Amino acid sequence: MIMPTTSHNLAEQHYQGGNCHITVKYLTMTKEGLSPNDPSSHSHPEDCRLVHLDLELNADFNKHIFSGFAHLTVEKQKDGVDTVVLDSKDLKIKNVTDQSTGQHLSYSLGDKLEVFGSRLEVRLPTANGNKLNISIEYETSPQASAFQWLTADQTAGKRQPYLFSQCQAIHCRSFVPCQDTPSVKFPYTAKITAPKEITLLMSAISTGSETDSSDNTKTIYRFEQKVPIPSYLIAIVGGDLESRDIGPRSKVWSEKEFVDAAAFEFSETETMLKTAESLCGPYVWGRYDLLVLPPSFPYGGMENPCLTFVTPTLLAGDKSLADVVAHEISHSWTGNLVTNKNPEHFWLNEGHTVFVERKIKGRMYGEPYRQISAAERWNELQQSVVDVLKNGPYTKLIPDLRGVDPDDAFSIVPYEKGFTLLYYLETLLGGPDEFEPFLKAYIEKFKYKSIDSNQWKDFLFSFFQSKVDVLNKVDWDTWFSGVGMPPIKPEYDESLAVPCQELCDKWSATSDSYLSQFSANDILKMTSNQIRIFLYKVLLLESPLSLIKVKKMEELYKFNDRKNSEIRLKWLLLCLKAHWEDSIQYALKFVNEQGRMKFVRPIYRALYAWEGSRDTAIKNFLSKRPEMHTTTAELVGKDLHLGSS
């Protein structure tokens, strides 16, 4: 065996905040363990790097596995290197060969670490040149964390089974043996065989399909992604899918039950793309298609190149859809084109993407809309930082993630703390006319590359050479490494929130005996965003509304009838905070009908916090866990203090 041993020890850090004490457990790794450049990867791309991937796989919808070959082109980065180190998780490695000669290559598979999988080390062929081609024959596990396999009965149409992947943050290693770190980018091609009733799509351009000559019950699909991407952006979906054109370079895909509604809702996609191009430069990916996934998808959206995945909870007919689509479109530049080097610098992806997203919305819907979006999310950031994360280690813009599952550290912080830093810098450096050229130059400078925060900061200083004295006054240590809220709170234009605050104050100040002054007309002229802001402001009241008031609010405003998921979330949290027993059934219905973590986790936490609903919540979760996405189930289990599944 050529695999060096991996030593690790369990360590703890303790954080006290309010009435909550949290313990962060992490693995301390030796230099022979996880990579020194990425605390979430076994790979060592500084020695030998993956530069191209070609997949040749069969999708088995009965066994819930992929099997076949991964053909890797790797390039030595140093003299004397004779192995390549890859990430793998629950993969059955059958054989490794020199693709050119067919010669068998020796390899070793290390012990599995629960979160990070196993180190796969392959002895390289003895050939001239630094670029070498190896083929790995393998099979995925039915429990691979990258996939969710659904039966036909779990789909809207109940006609065909369904498969979708979610490789971010570090789940691609359960799909493909690869260097599963965002510091490594590579183009890929794929030839995937599936039952002929299944339509397959990937995060790449389709280059055709044909009936399998050896089995006419199957279809072979071919794909090519020419733009180098990190492993977490490899994506695949298969099911009974249809599409509609929504623009000159865009289609929307889903089951036929949703496709027409989705085409209507996503009709502004091309306008958003053009607006993003005016801010960030040319769109390099060719296609920009959208896929509406089944309700169990754990995120609002996932920025897979050429094929953005989105949740069906967006089909509610308001601007919450615009928020998500503008965000995922923005990732085409910030995240996909310029990528964080490792998960500790995740804010480079998400902070910039939120910044561009709000620029798009400001240009399309007006600056007040951008301002109120930022102000609303500031409040949500504050609640998350103080009440959920307890000003702990994951509130840092650049957290220490050694031995930490990136999914455990996932929160609003890199999004909104990152955005706040960029908004603050824009204000400090002279406004949009000064800062937007920097944004475009930053993307041009680092496109197709992966960077860290120091590289970003160095470029910022070089671009604004005439304003270095201004930049030197920024408290960079606190911004990057300080826990808690950002050191600076921007002054946002909150004029659109004035009627929301006034109505909130009125409900707060009015006695339970004088509620007749309220009527359904109170919110008649409010937009969905304003209703959401109103509910959030009520939630943040130091003295919670009485149960009598909450019941009166429902009588007048009919919030239980709302389809908008953002409004439902705020409303149900308010009801649970007031200990309204009737709301438990509505809360359970909400978490059972969709799996978006933004909604599911806060509801489960609220149900757990109330002793009257705790047992019901746990019982419901345990019964639904087999149907949930693995990431969602794992994190909700922790929210309910049940540990790992």
XYZ file of C-alpha atoms in Angstrom:
645
model
C 0.000 0.000 0.000
C 1.383 3.416 -0.979
C -1.211 5.336 0.997
C 0.409 7.209 3.941
C -1.401 6.936 7.236
C -3.791 9.688 8.317
C -3.758 10.683 11.959
C -6.548 12.760 13.433
C -7.732 13.785 16.858
C -11.052 15.115 18.050
C -10.821 18.607 19.486
C -13.428 21.002 20.828
C -13.994 24.721 21.073
C -16.673 26.139 23.352
C -18.684 29.306 22.824
C -21.097 30.877 25.253
C -23.841 33.248 24.111
C -27.034 34.311 25.838
C -28.675 31.213 27.283
C -27.047 28.902 24.770
C -23.768 27.052 24.991
C -22.474 25.500 21.790
C -19.575 23.168 21.180
C -17.810 23.045 17.839
C -16.133 19.685 17.285
C -13.508 19.369 14.591
C -10.771 17.045 13.454
C -7.195 18.193 13.835
C -5.282 16.761 10.904
C -1.617 16.097 10.346
C 0.102 17.247 7.173
C -0.360 13.703 5.836
C -4.139 14.032 6.194
C -6.275 16.646 4.484
C -4.762 19.122 2.049
C -2.898 22.134 3.475
C -4.557 24.261 0.779
C -8.135 23.101 1.334
C -9.231 21.825 4.760
C -12.052 19.849 3.132
C -10.039 17.857 0.569
C -7.545 14.986 0.575
C -6.107 16.069 -2.787
C -2.742 17.695 -3.423
C -3.121 19.580 -6.712
C 0.102 21.461 -5.979
C 1.860 18.164 -6.852
C -0.363 16.738 -9.584
C -3.514 18.407 -10.887
C -6.663 17.196 -12.641
C -6.969 19.127 -15.942
C -9.730 17.237 -17.809
C -12.473 14.752 -16.925
C -14.352 12.409 -19.265
C -17.221 10.387 -17.773
C -18.550 7.174 -19.296
C -21.328 5.981 -17.003
C -24.537 3.999 -16.825
C -27.371 5.332 -14.636
C -29.223 2.484 -12.926
C -32.548 3.807 -11.625
C -33.373 0.475 -9.982
C -30.166 0.073 -7.981
C -29.709 3.842 -7.517
C -26.115 3.776 -8.711
C -23.834 4.962 -11.484
C -21.212 2.573 -12.842
C -18.549 2.876 -15.492
C -15.394 4.880 -16.031
C -13.886 8.220 -15.139
C -11.103 9.074 -17.568
C -8.820 11.665 -15.965
C -6.138 13.763 -17.586
C -3.721 14.853 -14.886
C -0.688 17.108 -15.058
C 2.389 16.959 -12.869
C 3.199 20.271 -11.234
C 6.641 19.267 -9.931
C 9.531 17.038 -10.911
C 9.705 13.719 -9.141
C 5.954 13.346 -8.579
C 4.838 9.747 -9.151
C 1.307 9.673 -7.692
C -1.903 11.661 -7.931
C -4.131 12.055 -4.869
C -7.914 12.199 -5.353
C -11.013 12.470 -3.171
C -13.532 9.653 -3.033
C -16.467 8.847 -0.799
C -18.269 5.495 -0.701
C -17.018 4.645 -4.195
C -16.324 1.018 -5.136
C -13.040 1.223 -7.074
C -12.798 -1.771 -9.419
C -9.719 -1.042 -11.498
C -7.286 1.733 -12.448
C -5.400 1.691 -15.745
C -3.146 3.749 -17.972
C -5.658 4.931 -20.563
C -3.017 4.908 -23.309
C -1.666 1.372 -22.802
C -4.268 -0.418 -20.702
C -1.585 -1.173 -18.117
C -2.947 -1.715 -14.605
C -1.899 0.970 -12.131
C -1.456 0.364 -8.412
C -3.601 2.439 -6.066
C -4.566 2.669 -2.427
C -7.789 3.726 -0.774
C -7.381 5.169 2.692
C -9.624 4.825 5.711
C -12.885 6.711 5.419
C -13.349 9.904 7.384
C -17.051 10.368 8.127
C -17.417 13.716 6.353
C -14.478 13.834 3.967
C -14.465 10.321 2.571
C -11.297 8.470 1.605
C -7.992 9.449 0.078
C -7.484 7.670 -3.271
C -3.842 7.642 -4.323
C -2.896 6.328 -7.773
C 0.600 5.474 -9.006
C 1.129 7.392 -12.244
C 2.196 5.701 -15.498
C 5.887 5.813 -16.297
C 5.595 7.899 -19.424
C 7.307 10.914 -20.893
C 5.704 14.314 -20.400
C 3.808 15.916 -17.568
C 0.272 15.168 -18.855
C -0.946 11.642 -18.234
C -4.255 9.844 -18.815
C -5.679 7.373 -16.297
C -8.975 5.478 -16.289
C -10.789 4.550 -13.095
C -13.492 1.907 -13.265
C -15.866 2.377 -10.350
C -19.399 2.297 -8.979
C -21.226 4.755 -6.747
C -23.102 3.817 -3.591
C -26.918 3.815 -3.395
C -26.406 6.108 -0.387
C -24.096 8.532 -2.226
C -24.544 11.962 -0.653
C -24.453 13.704 -4.036
C -27.763 12.232 -5.200
C -31.411 11.982 -4.417
C -33.230 9.194 -6.213
C -37.026 9.504 -6.237
C -39.557 6.853 -7.121
C -42.206 7.652 -9.713
C -44.744 8.058 -6.893
C -42.604 10.820 -5.367
C -42.810 12.954 -8.531
C -45.589 15.283 -9.629
C -46.539 13.222 -12.675
C -45.950 9.811 -11.069
C -44.838 8.457 -14.463
C -41.058 7.943 -14.189
C -38.438 7.869 -11.434
C -36.300 10.952 -10.921
C -32.690 11.685 -10.060
C -30.902 14.909 -9.227
C -27.482 15.749 -7.846
C -26.207 18.367 -5.418
C -22.409 18.331 -5.353
C -21.791 21.544 -3.426
C -20.034 21.738 -1.063
C -17.992 18.493 -1.017
C -20.338 15.806 -2.373
C -18.885 15.372 -5.862
C -16.415 12.839 -4.414
C -19.380 10.479 -3.907
C -20.171 10.806 -7.655
C -16.729 10.928 -9.266
C -13.186 10.206 -8.048
C -11.722 13.686 -8.442
C -9.886 16.519 -6.748
C -12.964 17.750 -4.942
C -11.736 21.250 -4.145
C -12.771 24.551 -5.757
C -9.079 25.362 -6.213
C -9.021 22.893 -9.133
C -10.934 23.720 -12.321
C -11.242 21.539 -15.393
C -13.457 21.092 -18.479
C -15.422 17.865 -18.761
C -17.224 15.633 -21.239
C -19.715 12.893 -20.460
C -21.434 9.941 -22.077
C -24.278 8.771 -19.833
C -26.574 5.821 -20.554
C -30.088 5.786 -19.080
C -33.492 4.155 -19.701
C -35.027 5.615 -22.867
C -38.010 6.965 -20.906
C -35.668 9.235 -18.935
C -34.490 12.642 -20.173
C -30.982 13.426 -18.915
C -29.451 16.879 -18.510
C -26.094 18.022 -17.126
C -24.274 21.237 -16.232
C -22.911 21.285 -19.764
C -23.968 21.687 -23.380
C -25.790 18.699 -24.885
C -23.929 17.350 -27.917
C -26.568 14.812 -28.896
C -28.150 11.508 -27.987
C -28.748 8.159 -29.648
C -30.283 4.788 -28.896
C -27.799 2.386 -27.315
C -26.861 -0.039 -30.112
C -26.380 -2.849 -27.593
C -29.692 -2.269 -25.780
C -32.560 -0.469 -27.520
C -34.312 0.136 -24.185
C -31.634 2.702 -23.342
C -30.465 6.076 -24.633
C -26.916 7.413 -24.616
C -26.642 11.143 -23.830
C -23.510 13.170 -24.587
C -22.421 16.446 -22.986
C -19.498 18.855 -23.108
C -18.498 21.644 -20.748
C -15.622 23.551 -22.379
C -15.257 26.151 -19.628
C -13.115 24.922 -16.708
C -15.243 24.443 -13.572
C -14.675 23.201 -10.017
C -16.003 19.749 -9.162
C -18.935 21.077 -7.124
C -20.482 22.423 -10.338
C -20.762 19.008 -11.982
C -24.488 18.295 -11.985
C -26.883 15.746 -13.456
C -30.645 15.323 -13.498
C -32.844 12.639 -15.007
C -36.598 12.256 -15.155
C -39.767 12.802 -17.122
C -38.778 16.300 -18.230
C -40.159 18.777 -20.741
C -38.915 22.209 -21.775
C -40.202 25.554 -23.018
C -38.220 28.325 -24.674
C -38.045 31.469 -22.518
C -35.398 33.403 -24.459
C -32.864 33.222 -27.294
C -30.389 31.269 -25.115
C -32.671 29.847 -22.448
C -35.179 27.087 -21.823
C -36.954 26.124 -18.642
C -37.196 22.412 -17.837
C -39.456 20.558 -15.413
C -42.110 17.905 -15.238
C -44.979 18.865 -17.511
C -47.153 19.672 -14.489
C -44.976 22.748 -13.784
C -43.405 23.653 -17.107
C -45.930 26.190 -18.425
C -46.208 27.993 -15.098
C -42.421 28.029 -14.882
C -42.086 29.458 -18.398
C -44.387 32.312 -17.399
C -42.601 32.991 -14.124
C -39.114 32.997 -15.673
C -39.981 35.246 -18.608
C -37.569 37.997 -17.431
C -34.525 35.739 -17.650
C -33.025 37.298 -20.784
C -33.444 40.817 -19.393
C -31.597 39.732 -16.260
C -28.831 38.148 -18.326
C -28.319 41.328 -20.358
C -28.325 43.449 -17.219
C -25.716 41.162 -15.655
C -23.573 41.367 -18.794
C -23.603 45.159 -18.602
C -22.203 44.876 -15.067
C -19.856 41.911 -15.364
C -18.878 41.391 -18.999
C -19.797 38.768 -21.636
C -21.676 35.606 -20.676
C -19.267 32.782 -21.618
C -21.362 29.672 -20.975
C -23.489 29.586 -24.147
C -26.791 28.338 -22.718
C -28.578 29.569 -19.609
C -31.328 27.046 -18.910
C -33.324 26.636 -15.711
C -34.598 23.426 -14.164
C -37.482 23.394 -11.680
C -36.735 20.470 -9.386
C -39.027 18.415 -7.153
C -39.946 19.990 -3.801
C -37.297 18.065 -1.838
C -34.454 20.124 -3.376
C -32.732 21.652 -0.319
C -31.807 25.083 -1.703
C -33.502 28.019 -3.389
C -31.238 27.578 -6.366
C -27.940 26.055 -7.447
C -25.803 27.809 -10.030
C -24.827 24.790 -12.117
C -23.367 26.131 -15.389
C -25.733 26.035 -18.374
C -28.474 24.578 -16.134
C -29.463 26.432 -12.962
C -31.424 24.267 -10.517
C -34.302 26.052 -8.741
C -36.893 25.113 -6.147
C -40.601 24.933 -7.047
C -41.296 27.139 -4.002
C -40.453 30.061 -6.319
C -43.600 29.569 -8.377
C -45.543 32.019 -6.220
C -45.884 34.982 -8.554
C -43.827 37.656 -6.810
C -40.331 39.132 -6.729
C -38.924 36.441 -4.417
C -38.488 34.501 -7.650
C -36.568 37.434 -9.138
C -34.277 37.415 -6.096
C -33.261 33.789 -6.643
C -32.956 33.900 -10.440
C -30.951 37.141 -10.346
C -28.712 35.541 -7.728
C -28.080 32.374 -9.744
C -27.505 34.340 -12.954
C -24.941 36.479 -11.119
C -23.060 33.325 -10.158
C -22.239 32.871 -13.850
C -19.519 35.432 -13.171
C -18.979 35.513 -9.409
C -18.550 31.921 -8.294
C -18.503 30.000 -11.549
C -16.066 32.179 -13.509
C -14.148 33.537 -10.499
C -14.222 30.976 -7.699
C -13.231 30.866 -4.039
C -10.100 28.782 -3.535
C -11.567 26.773 -0.679
C -14.722 26.834 1.492
C -13.152 29.208 4.022
C -13.288 31.961 1.380
C -16.887 31.195 0.395
C -17.805 34.874 0.845
C -15.918 35.643 -2.388
C -18.550 33.601 -4.216
C -21.637 34.592 -2.280
C -20.918 38.152 -1.137
C -20.089 39.255 -4.682
C -23.073 37.359 -6.049
C -25.508 39.060 -3.659
C -23.886 42.389 -4.583
C -24.400 41.789 -8.330
C -27.879 40.322 -7.770
C -29.000 43.530 -6.039
C -27.414 45.645 -8.758
C -29.527 43.757 -11.304
C -32.709 44.245 -9.272
C -31.927 47.920 -8.729
C -31.614 48.487 -12.467
C -34.730 46.481 -13.300
C -37.093 47.467 -10.472
C -35.598 50.685 -9.118
C -33.017 51.607 -6.506
C -35.530 51.634 -3.592
C -36.126 47.914 -4.213
C -32.401 47.191 -3.974
C -32.138 49.253 -0.801
C -35.038 47.623 0.985
C -33.761 44.144 0.039
C -30.422 44.966 1.651
C -32.060 46.423 4.759
C -34.336 43.415 5.188
C -31.464 40.944 4.903
C -29.412 42.972 7.392
C -32.124 42.258 9.957
C -32.094 38.560 9.053
C -28.300 38.515 9.332
C -28.542 40.028 12.793
C -31.047 37.439 13.938
C -28.912 34.598 12.575
C -25.647 35.920 14.017
C -27.057 36.661 17.466
C -29.857 34.149 18.009
C -28.743 31.119 15.981
C -24.951 31.304 15.676
C -24.492 33.046 19.063
C -21.690 35.278 17.700
C -19.615 32.112 17.386
C -16.831 31.031 15.009
C -19.055 30.622 11.939
C -19.921 34.336 12.043
C -16.441 35.161 10.760
C -16.248 36.195 7.122
C -13.260 33.854 6.784
C -13.905 31.039 9.283
C -11.472 28.305 10.263
C -12.948 25.149 8.711
C -10.180 22.671 9.475
C -11.935 19.354 9.965
C -15.361 20.990 9.692
C -18.075 19.838 7.297
C -18.756 22.930 5.121
C -22.471 22.076 5.223
C -22.395 22.561 9.008
C -20.909 26.044 8.565
C -23.425 27.052 5.887
C -25.359 30.178 6.874
C -26.413 33.650 5.774
C -23.057 35.084 6.949
C -20.917 34.792 3.782
C -23.835 36.150 1.758
C -24.815 39.183 3.795
C -21.631 39.997 5.684
C -19.830 39.720 2.347
C -22.374 41.963 0.638
C -22.139 44.503 3.451
C -18.352 44.745 3.049
C -18.702 45.378 -0.694
C -21.518 47.903 -0.213
C -19.448 49.696 2.428
C -16.408 49.804 0.120
C -18.504 51.117 -2.764
C -19.757 53.952 -0.563
C -16.265 54.610 0.795
C -14.592 54.716 -2.614
C -16.981 57.079 -4.365
C -20.140 55.189 -5.282
C -21.202 52.967 -8.207
C -19.396 55.002 -10.884
C -16.110 54.205 -9.140
C -16.823 50.700 -7.865
C -18.627 49.055 -10.779
C -15.547 49.344 -13.058
C -13.586 47.569 -10.320
C -16.152 44.757 -10.289
C -15.803 44.214 -14.037
C -11.997 44.440 -13.870
C -11.921 41.948 -10.973
C -13.880 39.410 -13.012
C -11.680 39.962 -16.069
C -8.513 39.600 -13.985
C -9.451 36.354 -12.258
C -11.824 34.624 -14.719
C -11.252 30.868 -15.001
C -9.246 31.005 -11.755
C -9.755 30.230 -8.067
C -8.544 32.798 -5.540
C -8.470 33.617 -1.848
C -9.360 36.781 0.048
C -5.798 38.102 0.079
C -5.615 37.976 -3.725
C -8.934 39.831 -3.891
C -7.704 42.445 -1.429
C -4.376 42.909 -3.252
C -6.241 43.533 -6.506
C -8.585 45.994 -4.777
C -5.585 48.001 -3.559
C -3.886 47.881 -6.969
C -7.051 49.029 -8.767
C -7.619 51.934 -6.368
C -3.982 53.036 -6.163
C -5.012 56.663 -5.786
C -7.193 55.790 -2.769
C -4.885 53.530 -0.809
C -5.054 55.925 2.134
C -8.820 55.393 2.247
C -8.474 51.608 2.068
C -5.848 51.596 4.800
C -8.428 53.014 7.199
C -10.666 49.961 6.743
C -10.512 47.605 9.738
C -9.618 44.560 7.632
C -8.847 42.274 10.577
C -12.313 42.780 12.045
C -14.034 42.424 8.680
C -12.243 39.179 7.824
C -11.666 37.560 11.206
C -14.010 39.222 13.700
C -16.995 37.323 15.060
C -20.458 38.844 15.221
C -22.057 41.509 13.057
C -20.087 43.641 10.571
C -18.180 46.525 12.193
C -20.069 49.012 10.001
C -23.830 49.225 9.433
C -24.655 50.945 6.135
C -27.391 53.566 5.965
C -29.981 52.073 3.648
C -32.975 53.854 2.152
C -35.848 52.148 3.970
C -38.667 54.333 2.639
C -40.507 51.279 1.275
C -40.497 49.827 4.785
C -42.154 52.836 6.433
C -45.754 51.508 6.116
C -44.509 48.114 7.349
C -42.992 49.662 10.468
C -46.039 51.844 11.102
C -48.395 48.862 10.959
C -46.068 46.839 13.191
C -45.950 49.648 15.759
C -49.713 49.934 15.690
C -50.203 46.227 16.428
C -47.612 46.402 19.177
C -49.128 49.436 20.893
C -52.814 48.471 20.662
C -54.428 46.691 23.573
C -56.008 43.284 23.041
C -59.369 44.926 23.787
C -59.154 47.466 20.932
C -58.351 45.377 17.867
C -61.451 46.494 15.960
C -59.427 49.383 14.452
C -57.577 46.894 12.210
C -59.017 45.656 8.910
C -58.082 43.672 5.817
C -57.398 46.987 4.068
C -54.270 47.460 6.202
C -52.179 45.386 3.818
C -54.219 45.813 0.639
C -51.684 48.120 -1.054
C -48.590 46.346 0.253
C -46.414 44.289 -2.066
C -45.471 40.743 -1.097
C -42.060 42.043 -0.073
C -43.617 44.641 2.198
C -45.901 42.059 3.824
C -42.851 39.918 4.450
C -41.029 42.890 5.990
C -44.047 43.705 8.163
C -44.168 40.155 9.517
C -40.451 40.122 10.151
C -40.630 43.374 12.099
C -43.422 41.891 14.212
C -41.254 38.830 14.827
C -38.431 41.033 16.105
C -40.566 42.845 18.683
C -39.054 42.649 22.161
C -42.507 41.962 23.576
C -44.085 39.255 21.399
C -47.643 39.718 20.181
C -50.269 38.048 22.301
C -52.056 34.976 21.006
C -55.241 37.064 20.783
C -53.527 39.482 18.406
C -52.044 36.726 16.265
C -55.455 35.091 15.893
C -56.975 38.461 14.957
C -54.259 38.975 12.370
C -55.164 35.685 10.736
C -58.861 36.530 10.826
C -58.216 39.792 8.940
C -55.223 39.047 6.702
C -55.758 35.323 5.935
C -52.054 34.517 6.048
C -52.741 30.779 6.302
C -54.107 30.922 2.754
C -50.947 32.469 1.296
C -48.875 30.458 -1.194
C -45.796 32.678 -1.000
C -43.246 30.601 0.923
C -41.347 33.606 2.294
C -44.561 34.985 3.809
C -45.610 31.572 5.091
C -42.268 31.169 6.847
C -42.493 34.485 8.698
C -46.142 33.965 9.557
C -45.678 30.445 10.902
C -42.689 31.510 12.992
C -44.858 34.262 14.472
C -47.646 31.784 15.247
C -45.291 29.305 16.875
C -43.697 32.083 18.916
C -47.198 32.910 20.230
C -47.748 29.195 21.031
C -50.842 28.904 18.846
C -51.598 25.189 18.862
C -53.588 25.347 15.614
C -50.452 26.543 13.802
C -48.582 23.284 14.433
C -50.512 21.478 11.706
C -49.808 24.310 9.235
C -46.126 24.280 10.151
C -45.861 20.527 9.627
C -47.685 20.787 6.300
C -45.189 23.455 5.220
C -42.089 21.389 6.050
C -43.595 18.219 4.588
C -44.521 19.655 1.209
C -41.080 21.089 0.379
C -37.500 20.585 1.493
C -35.857 23.977 1.076
C -33.565 24.357 4.089
C -34.149 28.105 4.289
C -37.721 27.292 5.315
C -37.537 23.812 6.829
C -34.761 24.398 9.371
C -36.192 27.562 11.027
C -39.623 25.924 11.330
C -38.200 22.782 12.906
C -36.069 24.877 15.272
C -39.164 26.844 16.308
C -41.162 23.653 16.805
C -38.362 22.242 18.938
C -38.062 25.425 21.015
C -41.717 25.166 22.088
C -42.172 22.281 24.466
C -45.777 21.904 23.340
C -44.751 21.031 19.786
C -41.331 19.402 20.330
C -42.382 15.758 20.424
C -44.728 16.224 17.457
C -41.910 17.801 15.440
C -39.488 14.968 16.212
C -42.073 12.312 15.382
C -42.902 14.031 12.095
C -39.230 14.345 11.159
C -38.467 10.704 11.871
C -41.387 9.595 9.703
C -40.396 11.878 6.806
C -36.610 11.493 7.023
C -36.416 8.706 4.359
C -38.058 11.031 1.815
C -35.836 14.021 2.576
C -32.640 15.064 0.824
C -29.649 13.699 2.739
C -28.203 17.160 3.473
C -31.527 18.460 4.759
C -32.148 15.369 6.878
C -28.669 15.513 8.400
C -28.901 19.190 9.393
C -32.504 19.070 10.622
C -31.558 16.055 12.719
C -28.933 18.224 14.390
C -31.459 21.060 14.842
C -33.666 18.573 16.686
C -30.684 17.332 18.729
C -30.978 13.847 17.253
C -27.435 13.623 15.909
C -26.521 11.983 12.602
C -28.833 9.704 10.696
